[in-house]
Amino acid sequence: MRKVELLAPAGDLERLKIAFTYGADAVYLGGEIFGMRSAAKNFSKEDMIEGVKFAHERGKQVFVTINIIPRSNEFEQLKDYLLELNEIGVDAVIVSDPGVFATVKEIIPNMEIHISTQASTTNSGGANFWYNHGAKRVVMARELSFKEIKELRDNTPEDMDIEAFIHGAMCMSYSGKCVISNYTTGRDANRGSCAQSCRWKYTLMEENSPGEYESVIEGIDSSFFFNSKDLCMIEYIPEIFESGITSLKIEGRMKTAYYVATTVRAYRMAIDTYYADPENWKFNPMWLDELKKGSHRDYSTGFFFDRPDANSHNYKSASYIRNYDFIGIVRANKDESGLVTVEQRNKMNVGDKIEVIGPFKETMFTSIEEMYNEDGDPIESAPHARQIVKLKLGIDVEKDYILRKPIININTI
């Protein structure tokens, strides 16, 4: 069976390592320039070198975004940056601008090129254009259905990769072409500074006569009418394979290491289960439950089955749903005293009932039996950010396992 690639976001070096540890085949990331996520930490040259080394030692790949639309005066800097990426050994660059594409071919002709979703490729003619000019992969516009992707796949070369977003935040506008942020705040979405103006609360009114206004949209309690739900396709792994998609892309370079771990882990389990027995693959609700234990909005299937309708938006709130706290990550295995070293991420206390997740493992349930500070003194809680503690958990855990606990809503007690 043809293998599909599970492609994860990496906002920094820690998230890159977590993505690979939890089952990603490749990551995409941005350097300090030319990427569309300026608010992410992104990668210095030194971090990128370490990240690429970490990936290649495990047979994994690293793709770097150069998907802004640059100004003419930026091209000299681009040339130097491309030479640097080539020296580091990244596996591909992701571009959307034809001028950037041509510069990559000129400066580092052997570099693999992926065409960004920002290029809005919606048909086989466009995909073939990029392939015939030297692109290895085309990332689909998010506005395509399974049927349209299959038609495109049937009319493009077999060795051209097709990548598509299958999970994460959706943009209310056509493949990221929104200019509301530019207009309302002066922050350019194509420069990675989108203010997410589509998540704001609006009132849409119509003037019937001078000074008299009526609401245009009836039957909506609130006015988050641009606020799209998140994309989630974990229930449709067979359809993804049948469509001809070769790379399954998770959105979220701004998201936490916990988000990366939970999302990659869930899709890895779903994909591997399909590989094991395609004919009898059955969706496991536990995978979706796992995705819901990360910070998320309500889910939808985007454009994959039809044009989105009112059910693809949340008109009442733009807030994330958060039911669990990421409280710590294991930094060292159990010592001779039976204690594991944990880096705190949110407050934890002795006696907390917690869940522990690890790569390729079922979720484990336990409680924090004992806790000690770095000096070995017993403590009752770890309230300080990034505090290093030692825990007795009563179960076997390993480095990079993640600890979480449910958020207790006092209104339900």
CSV table of C-alpha atoms in Angstrom, one decimal:
chain,number,residue,atom,x,y,z
A,1,MET,CA,0.0,0.0,0.0
A,2,ARG,CA,1.1,3.5,-0.8
A,3,LYS,CA,2.3,5.2,2.3
A,4,VAL,CA,1.0,8.7,3.2
A,5,GLU,CA,3.0,11.2,5.0
A,6,LEU,CA,1.8,12.7,8.3
A,7,LEU,CA,3.1,16.3,8.3
A,8,ALA,CA,3.1,18.3,11.6
A,9,PRO,CA,3.7,21.9,12.4
A,10,ALA,CA,6.8,22.9,14.4
A,11,GLY,CA,6.8,26.4,15.9
A,12,ASP,CA,10.1,25.8,17.7
A,13,LEU,CA,12.8,23.1,18.4
A,14,GLU,CA,10.9,21.5,21.2
A,15,ARG,CA,7.7,21.1,19.1
A,16,LEU,CA,9.8,19.6,16.3
A,17,LYS,CA,11.2,16.9,18.5
A,18,ILE,CA,7.8,16.2,20.0
A,19,ALA,CA,6.2,15.9,16.6
A,20,PHE,CA,8.7,13.3,15.5
A,21,THR,CA,8.6,11.5,18.9
A,22,TYR,CA,4.9,11.1,18.6
A,23,GLY,CA,4.8,9.8,15.1
A,24,ALA,CA,5.1,12.6,12.5
A,25,ASP,CA,6.9,11.7,9.2
A,26,ALA,CA,7.9,15.3,8.5
A,27,VAL,CA,7.5,18.8,9.9
A,28,TYR,CA,7.1,22.2,8.4
A,29,LEU,CA,8.6,25.2,10.0
A,30,GLY,CA,9.7,28.8,9.5
A,31,GLY,CA,13.0,30.5,9.8
A,32,GLU,CA,13.4,34.0,11.2
A,33,ILE,CA,12.5,35.5,7.8
A,34,PHE,CA,10.2,34.8,4.8
A,35,GLY,CA,7.6,32.7,6.7
A,36,MET,CA,4.0,33.5,7.4
A,37,ARG,CA,4.0,33.1,11.1
A,38,SER,CA,5.9,36.1,12.5
A,39,ALA,CA,4.3,35.6,16.0
A,40,ALA,CA,5.7,32.0,16.3
A,41,LYS,CA,9.1,31.6,17.9
A,42,ASN,CA,10.4,30.2,14.6
A,43,PHE,CA,13.9,28.8,14.1
A,44,SER,CA,17.3,30.4,14.4
A,45,LYS,CA,20.0,28.9,12.2
A,46,GLU,CA,21.4,27.0,15.1
A,47,ASP,CA,18.0,25.5,16.1
A,48,MET,CA,17.4,24.6,12.4
A,49,ILE,CA,20.7,22.8,12.2
A,50,GLU,CA,19.8,20.8,15.4
A,51,GLY,CA,16.3,20.1,14.2
A,52,VAL,CA,17.4,18.8,10.8
A,53,LYS,CA,20.0,16.6,12.4
A,54,PHE,CA,17.4,15.2,14.8
A,55,ALA,CA,15.0,14.5,11.9
A,56,HIS,CA,17.5,12.9,9.6
A,57,GLU,CA,18.9,10.6,12.3
A,58,ARG,CA,15.3,9.2,12.5
A,59,GLY,CA,14.7,9.0,8.8
A,60,LYS,CA,12.4,12.1,8.9
A,61,GLN,CA,12.2,15.3,6.9
A,62,VAL,CA,12.1,19.0,7.4
A,63,PHE,CA,10.4,21.5,5.1
A,64,VAL,CA,10.9,25.3,5.5
A,65,THR,CA,8.3,27.9,4.6
A,66,ILE,CA,9.2,30.7,2.3
A,67,ASN,CA,5.7,31.5,1.4
A,68,ILE,CA,5.3,35.2,1.8
A,69,ILE,CA,4.9,37.4,-1.2
A,70,PRO,CA,8.2,39.4,-1.0
A,71,ARG,CA,9.0,42.9,-2.2
A,72,SER,CA,11.6,43.5,-4.8
A,73,ASN,CA,14.2,44.8,-2.3
A,74,GLU,CA,14.0,41.5,-0.4
A,75,PHE,CA,15.3,39.2,-3.1
A,76,GLU,CA,19.0,39.8,-2.3
A,77,GLN,CA,18.4,38.7,1.2
A,78,LEU,CA,16.4,35.7,-0.1
A,79,LYS,CA,19.4,34.5,-2.1
A,80,ASP,CA,21.6,34.4,0.9
A,81,TYR,CA,18.9,32.7,3.0
A,82,LEU,CA,18.4,30.0,0.3
A,83,LEU,CA,22.1,29.2,0.4
A,84,GLU,CA,22.0,28.9,4.1
A,85,LEU,CA,19.0,26.5,4.0
A,86,ASN,CA,20.8,24.4,1.4
A,87,GLU,CA,23.9,24.2,3.6
A,88,ILE,CA,21.8,23.2,6.6
A,89,GLY,CA,20.3,20.3,4.6
A,90,VAL,CA,16.6,21.0,4.7
A,91,ASP,CA,14.6,18.6,2.6
A,92,ALA,CA,12.3,21.1,0.8
A,93,VAL,CA,11.1,24.7,0.7
A,94,ILE,CA,7.5,25.8,0.5
A,95,VAL,CA,6.8,28.7,-1.8
A,96,SER,CA,3.9,30.5,-3.3
A,97,ASP,CA,5.4,33.4,-5.3
A,98,PRO,CA,6.6,32.7,-8.8
A,99,GLY,CA,9.6,35.0,-8.3
A,100,VAL,CA,10.6,33.1,-5.2
A,101,PHE,CA,10.1,29.8,-7.1
A,102,ALA,CA,12.4,31.0,-9.9
A,103,THR,CA,15.0,32.2,-7.5
A,104,VAL,CA,15.1,28.8,-5.7
A,105,LYS,CA,15.6,27.1,-9.1
A,106,GLU,CA,18.5,29.5,-9.9
A,107,ILE,CA,20.3,29.6,-6.5
A,108,ILE,CA,19.8,26.0,-5.3
A,109,PRO,CA,18.5,24.0,-8.3
A,110,ASN,CA,18.6,20.7,-6.6
A,111,MET,CA,16.3,21.8,-3.7
A,112,GLU,CA,12.8,20.1,-3.6
A,113,ILE,CA,10.1,22.7,-4.0
A,114,HIS,CA,6.6,22.5,-2.6
A,115,ILE,CA,3.9,24.9,-3.8
A,116,SER,CA,2.1,26.5,-0.8
A,117,THR,CA,-1.6,26.5,-0.3
A,118,GLN,CA,-1.2,30.3,-0.7
A,119,ALA,CA,-0.9,29.7,-4.4
A,120,SER,CA,-4.5,28.6,-4.5
A,121,THR,CA,-4.1,25.6,-6.7
A,122,THR,CA,-7.6,24.3,-7.5
A,123,ASN,CA,-7.2,22.3,-10.7
A,124,SER,CA,-4.9,19.9,-12.6
A,125,GLY,CA,-3.9,22.6,-15.1
A,126,GLY,CA,-2.3,24.7,-12.3
A,127,ALA,CA,-0.8,21.6,-10.6
A,128,ASN,CA,0.7,20.5,-13.9
A,129,PHE,CA,2.1,23.9,-14.5
A,130,TRP,CA,4.0,23.9,-11.3
A,131,TYR,CA,5.1,20.2,-11.8
A,132,ASN,CA,6.4,20.9,-15.3
A,133,HIS,CA,8.5,23.8,-14.0
A,134,GLY,CA,10.1,21.6,-11.3
A,135,ALA,CA,7.8,21.5,-8.3
A,136,LYS,CA,7.7,18.1,-6.5
A,137,ARG,CA,4.6,18.8,-4.5
A,138,VAL,CA,1.5,21.0,-4.7
A,139,VAL,CA,-0.5,21.8,-1.5
A,140,MET,CA,-4.1,22.0,-2.4
A,141,ALA,CA,-6.3,25.1,-1.8
A,142,ARG,CA,-8.5,24.4,1.2
A,143,GLU,CA,-11.6,25.0,-0.8
A,144,LEU,CA,-11.5,21.6,-2.6
A,145,SER,CA,-13.7,18.6,-2.0
A,146,PHE,CA,-12.6,15.0,-2.1
A,147,LYS,CA,-14.2,14.6,-5.5
A,148,GLU,CA,-12.2,17.6,-6.9
A,149,ILE,CA,-8.9,16.3,-5.4
A,150,LYS,CA,-9.5,12.9,-6.9
A,151,GLU,CA,-10.1,14.5,-10.3
A,152,LEU,CA,-6.9,16.5,-9.9
A,153,ARG,CA,-5.0,13.4,-8.9
A,154,ASP,CA,-6.2,11.5,-11.9
A,155,ASN,CA,-4.9,14.2,-14.2
A,156,THR,CA,-1.5,14.8,-12.8
A,157,PRO,CA,1.7,12.8,-12.8
A,158,GLU,CA,1.8,9.9,-10.3
A,159,ASP,CA,5.1,11.1,-8.8
A,160,MET,CA,3.8,14.6,-8.0
A,161,ASP,CA,2.9,14.8,-4.3
A,162,ILE,CA,-0.5,16.1,-3.3
A,163,GLU,CA,-0.6,17.7,0.2
A,164,ALA,CA,-3.8,18.8,1.9
A,165,PHE,CA,-4.7,20.2,5.3
A,166,ILE,CA,-6.7,17.6,7.3
A,167,HIS,CA,-6.8,19.2,10.8
A,168,GLY,CA,-6.7,22.6,12.4
A,169,ALA,CA,-7.9,26.2,12.2
A,170,MET,CA,-9.8,27.3,9.1
A,171,CYS,CA,-9.6,30.7,7.5
A,172,MET,CA,-12.9,32.4,6.7
A,173,SER,CA,-11.5,33.7,3.4
A,174,TYR,CA,-10.3,32.0,0.3
A,175,SER,CA,-7.0,30.2,1.2
A,176,GLY,CA,-5.8,33.0,3.4
A,177,LYS,CA,-6.5,35.9,1.0
A,178,CYS,CA,-8.4,37.8,3.7
A,179,VAL,CA,-7.5,41.5,4.1
A,180,ILE,CA,-9.7,42.3,7.1
A,181,SER,CA,-6.7,42.3,9.4
A,182,ASN,CA,-4.8,44.7,7.2
A,183,TYR,CA,-7.8,47.0,7.1
A,184,THR,CA,-8.8,46.9,10.8
A,185,THR,CA,-5.3,46.8,12.4
A,186,GLY,CA,-2.7,47.4,9.7
A,187,ARG,CA,-1.3,43.9,10.4
A,188,ASP,CA,-0.6,42.0,7.2
A,189,ALA,CA,-1.8,38.4,7.1
A,190,ASN,CA,0.6,37.5,4.3
A,191,ARG,CA,3.4,38.6,6.6
A,192,GLY,CA,2.4,36.4,9.4
A,193,SER,CA,0.8,39.1,11.5
A,194,CYS,CA,-2.9,38.3,11.1
A,195,ALA,CA,-5.0,39.7,14.0
A,196,GLN,CA,-7.6,37.1,13.3
A,197,SER,CA,-10.2,39.8,12.8
A,198,CYS,CA,-12.6,37.1,11.6
A,199,ARG,CA,-12.9,35.9,15.2
A,200,TRP,CA,-14.1,39.2,16.5
A,201,LYS,CA,-17.7,40.0,17.4
A,202,TYR,CA,-19.5,42.1,14.7
A,203,THR,CA,-22.9,43.6,14.2
A,204,LEU,CA,-24.1,43.6,10.6
A,205,MET,CA,-26.8,46.3,10.1
A,206,GLU,CA,-28.8,47.6,7.2
A,207,GLU,CA,-30.2,51.1,7.0
A,208,ASN,CA,-33.9,51.0,5.9
A,209,SER,CA,-34.4,54.7,6.2
A,210,PRO,CA,-32.3,57.6,7.5
A,211,GLY,CA,-31.1,56.7,11.1
A,212,GLU,CA,-33.1,53.5,11.2
A,213,TYR,CA,-31.2,50.2,11.2
A,214,GLU,CA,-32.2,46.5,11.3
A,215,SER,CA,-30.1,43.4,11.8
A,216,VAL,CA,-29.3,41.7,8.5
A,217,ILE,CA,-28.8,38.2,9.9
A,218,GLU,CA,-31.9,36.9,11.7
A,219,GLY,CA,-32.0,33.9,14.1
A,220,ILE,CA,-28.4,34.2,15.3
A,221,ASP,CA,-28.0,35.0,19.0
A,222,SER,CA,-24.6,36.5,18.6
A,223,SER,CA,-22.5,38.0,15.9
A,224,PHE,CA,-19.4,36.0,15.4
A,225,PHE,CA,-20.6,35.4,11.8
A,226,PHE,CA,-17.1,35.1,10.3
A,227,ASN,CA,-15.9,32.5,12.9
A,228,SER,CA,-15.3,29.2,11.2
A,229,LYS,CA,-15.0,25.9,13.2
A,230,ASP,CA,-11.8,23.9,13.1
A,231,LEU,CA,-11.2,21.2,10.5
A,232,CYS,CA,-11.0,17.6,11.7
A,233,MET,CA,-10.9,14.7,9.3
A,234,ILE,CA,-9.8,11.8,11.6
A,235,GLU,CA,-13.1,10.0,10.9
A,236,TYR,CA,-12.4,9.8,7.2
A,237,ILE,CA,-9.0,8.2,6.8
A,238,PRO,CA,-10.3,5.8,4.0
A,239,GLU,CA,-11.6,8.7,2.0
A,240,ILE,CA,-8.3,10.5,2.4
A,241,PHE,CA,-6.4,7.6,1.0
A,242,GLU,CA,-8.9,7.0,-1.8
A,243,SER,CA,-8.7,10.7,-2.9
A,244,GLY,CA,-5.0,10.4,-3.7
A,245,ILE,CA,-3.7,12.8,-1.1
A,246,THR,CA,-0.1,11.8,-0.3
A,247,SER,CA,0.6,14.2,2.6
A,248,LEU,CA,-1.8,14.8,5.5
A,249,LYS,CA,-1.1,18.3,6.9
A,250,ILE,CA,-1.9,19.4,10.4
A,251,GLU,CA,-2.3,23.2,11.0
A,252,GLY,CA,-0.8,24.9,14.0
A,253,ARG,CA,2.7,26.4,14.1
A,254,MET,CA,1.4,28.7,16.8
A,255,LYS,CA,0.1,25.9,18.9
A,256,THR,CA,1.7,24.3,22.0
A,257,ALA,CA,3.8,21.1,22.2
A,258,TYR,CA,0.8,19.5,23.9
A,259,TYR,CA,-1.3,20.2,20.8
A,260,VAL,CA,1.3,18.8,18.5
A,261,ALA,CA,1.7,15.7,20.6
A,262,THR,CA,-2.0,14.9,21.0
A,263,THR,CA,-2.9,15.7,17.4
A,264,VAL,CA,0.0,13.7,15.8
A,265,ARG,CA,-0.6,10.8,18.2
A,266,ALA,CA,-4.3,10.5,17.4
A,267,TYR,CA,-3.8,10.7,13.6
A,268,ARG,CA,-0.8,8.3,13.8
A,269,MET,CA,-3.0,5.7,15.5
A,270,ALA,CA,-5.8,6.2,13.0
A,271,ILE,CA,-3.4,5.9,10.0
A,272,ASP,CA,-1.5,2.9,11.4
A,273,THR,CA,-4.8,1.1,12.1
A,274,TYR,CA,-5.8,1.6,8.5
A,275,TYR,CA,-2.5,0.3,7.2
A,276,ALA,CA,-3.0,-2.8,9.3
A,277,ASP,CA,-6.3,-3.8,7.8
A,278,PRO,CA,-7.7,-1.3,5.2
A,279,GLU,CA,-10.8,-3.4,4.4
A,280,ASN,CA,-12.0,-3.6,8.0
A,281,TRP,CA,-10.9,-0.2,9.2
A,282,LYS,CA,-13.3,1.2,11.7
A,283,PHE,CA,-13.2,4.7,13.3
A,284,ASN,CA,-12.3,4.6,17.0
A,285,PRO,CA,-14.2,7.3,18.9
A,286,MET,CA,-11.2,7.4,21.3
A,287,TRP,CA,-9.1,9.2,18.6
A,288,LEU,CA,-11.6,12.0,18.4
A,289,ASP,CA,-11.8,12.2,22.2
A,290,GLU,CA,-8.1,12.6,22.3
A,291,LEU,CA,-8.2,15.5,19.9
A,292,LYS,CA,-10.9,17.1,22.0
A,293,LYS,CA,-8.6,17.0,25.0
A,294,GLY,CA,-6.4,19.6,23.4
A,295,SER,CA,-7.4,23.2,23.0
A,296,HIS,CA,-9.7,23.4,20.0
A,297,ARG,CA,-12.8,25.0,18.5
A,298,ASP,CA,-15.8,22.9,17.5
A,299,TYR,CA,-15.0,20.6,14.5
A,300,SER,CA,-16.2,20.5,11.0
A,301,THR,CA,-15.2,18.8,7.7
A,302,GLY,CA,-14.5,22.0,5.9
A,303,PHE,CA,-14.9,21.7,2.1
A,304,PHE,CA,-14.2,18.0,1.8
A,305,PHE,CA,-17.8,16.9,1.3
A,306,ASP,CA,-19.5,20.0,0.2
A,307,ARG,CA,-19.5,23.7,0.5
A,308,PRO,CA,-19.5,24.7,4.2
A,309,ASP,CA,-22.9,25.9,5.5
A,310,ALA,CA,-24.1,27.4,8.8
A,311,ASN,CA,-23.0,24.3,10.7
A,312,SER,CA,-19.4,25.0,9.8
A,313,HIS,CA,-19.4,28.2,11.8
A,314,ASN,CA,-19.8,29.0,15.5
A,315,TYR,CA,-21.8,32.2,15.7
A,316,LYS,CA,-21.9,32.3,19.5
A,317,SER,CA,-18.3,32.4,20.5
A,318,ALA,CA,-14.8,32.6,19.1
A,319,SER,CA,-13.2,31.1,22.3
A,320,TYR,CA,-11.3,27.9,22.3
A,321,ILE,CA,-12.7,24.9,24.1
A,322,ARG,CA,-10.3,23.8,26.9
A,323,ASN,CA,-11.2,20.8,29.0
A,324,TYR,CA,-7.7,19.7,30.1
A,325,ASP,CA,-4.5,21.3,31.4
A,326,PHE,CA,-1.1,20.3,30.1
A,327,ILE,CA,0.6,20.1,33.4
A,328,GLY,CA,4.0,18.6,32.7
A,329,ILE,CA,6.4,16.7,30.4
A,330,VAL,CA,8.7,14.0,31.5
A,331,ARG,CA,12.4,15.0,31.1
A,332,ALA,CA,14.1,11.9,32.5
A,333,ASN,CA,13.1,8.3,33.2
A,334,LYS,CA,12.6,6.8,36.6
A,335,ASP,CA,15.6,7.0,38.9
A,336,GLU,CA,16.8,4.4,41.5
A,337,SER,CA,14.2,5.9,43.9
A,338,GLY,CA,11.4,5.3,41.5
A,339,LEU,CA,10.9,9.0,40.8
A,340,VAL,CA,10.6,10.6,37.3
A,341,THR,CA,11.8,14.1,36.5
A,342,VAL,CA,9.1,16.4,35.1
A,343,GLU,CA,9.1,19.9,33.8
A,344,GLN,CA,6.0,21.7,35.0
A,345,ARG,CA,3.8,23.5,32.5
A,346,ASN,CA,0.7,24.2,34.7
A,347,LYS,CA,0.1,23.9,38.4
A,348,MET,CA,0.0,20.4,39.7
A,349,ASN,CA,-0.5,19.0,43.2
A,350,VAL,CA,0.1,15.9,45.2
A,351,GLY,CA,-3.1,13.8,45.0
A,352,ASP,CA,-4.1,15.1,41.5
A,353,LYS,CA,-5.7,12.4,39.4
A,354,ILE,CA,-4.0,12.7,36.0
A,355,GLU,CA,-3.7,11.2,32.6
A,356,VAL,CA,-0.4,10.3,30.9
A,357,ILE,CA,0.1,10.0,27.2
A,358,GLY,CA,3.1,8.7,25.3
A,359,PRO,CA,3.9,7.9,21.6
A,360,PHE,CA,2.2,4.8,20.3
A,361,LYS,CA,0.7,4.1,23.7
A,362,GLU,CA,-2.8,4.0,25.1
A,363,THR,CA,-3.7,6.7,27.6
A,364,MET,CA,-2.8,5.9,31.1
A,365,PHE,CA,-4.6,7.0,34.3
A,366,THR,CA,-2.9,7.5,37.6
A,367,SER,CA,-2.4,10.1,40.4
A,368,ILE,CA,0.5,12.1,41.7
A,369,GLU,CA,1.5,10.2,44.9
A,370,GLU,CA,4.6,12.2,45.9
A,371,MET,CA,6.4,15.3,44.7
A,372,TYR,CA,9.9,16.7,45.4
A,373,ASN,CA,11.7,19.8,44.4
A,374,GLU,CA,15.2,19.9,42.8
A,375,ASP,CA,16.8,19.8,46.2
A,376,GLY,CA,14.9,16.6,47.1
A,377,ASP,CA,12.6,18.3,49.6
A,378,PRO,CA,9.0,17.0,49.6
A,379,ILE,CA,6.4,19.6,48.3
A,380,GLU,CA,2.7,19.6,47.9
A,381,SER,CA,2.4,21.5,44.7
A,382,ALA,CA,4.4,22.9,41.7
A,383,PRO,CA,3.0,26.4,41.0
A,384,HIS,CA,6.0,27.9,39.2
A,385,ALA,CA,6.4,28.0,35.5
A,386,ARG,CA,8.8,25.4,34.1
A,387,GLN,CA,9.6,24.2,37.6
A,388,ILE,CA,11.6,21.0,37.7
A,389,VAL,CA,10.1,18.4,40.0
A,390,LYS,CA,10.4,14.7,40.7
A,391,LEU,CA,7.2,12.7,40.9
A,392,LYS,CA,6.1,9.3,42.1
A,393,LEU,CA,3.3,8.2,39.8
A,394,GLY,CA,2.8,4.5,40.3
A,395,ILE,CA,3.0,3.7,36.6
A,396,ASP,CA,6.0,3.4,34.2
A,397,VAL,CA,6.6,6.5,32.1
A,398,GLU,CA,9.4,7.5,29.8
A,399,LYS,CA,11.0,10.7,28.6
A,400,ASP,CA,8.7,13.0,26.6
A,401,TYR,CA,5.5,11.4,28.0
A,402,ILE,CA,3.0,14.2,28.7
A,403,LEU,CA,1.0,14.7,31.9
A,404,ARG,CA,-2.5,16.3,31.8
A,405,LYS,CA,-5.4,16.7,34.1
A,406,PRO,CA,-9.1,17.6,33.6
A,407,ILE,CA,-10.1,21.2,34.2
A,408,ILE,CA,-12.7,21.3,37.0
A,409,ASN,CA,-15.5,23.7,36.3
A,410,ILE,CA,-16.8,25.0,39.6
A,411,ASN,CA,-20.2,25.6,38.1
A,412,THR,CA,-20.7,21.9,37.7
A,413,ILE,CA,-19.7,20.9,41.2
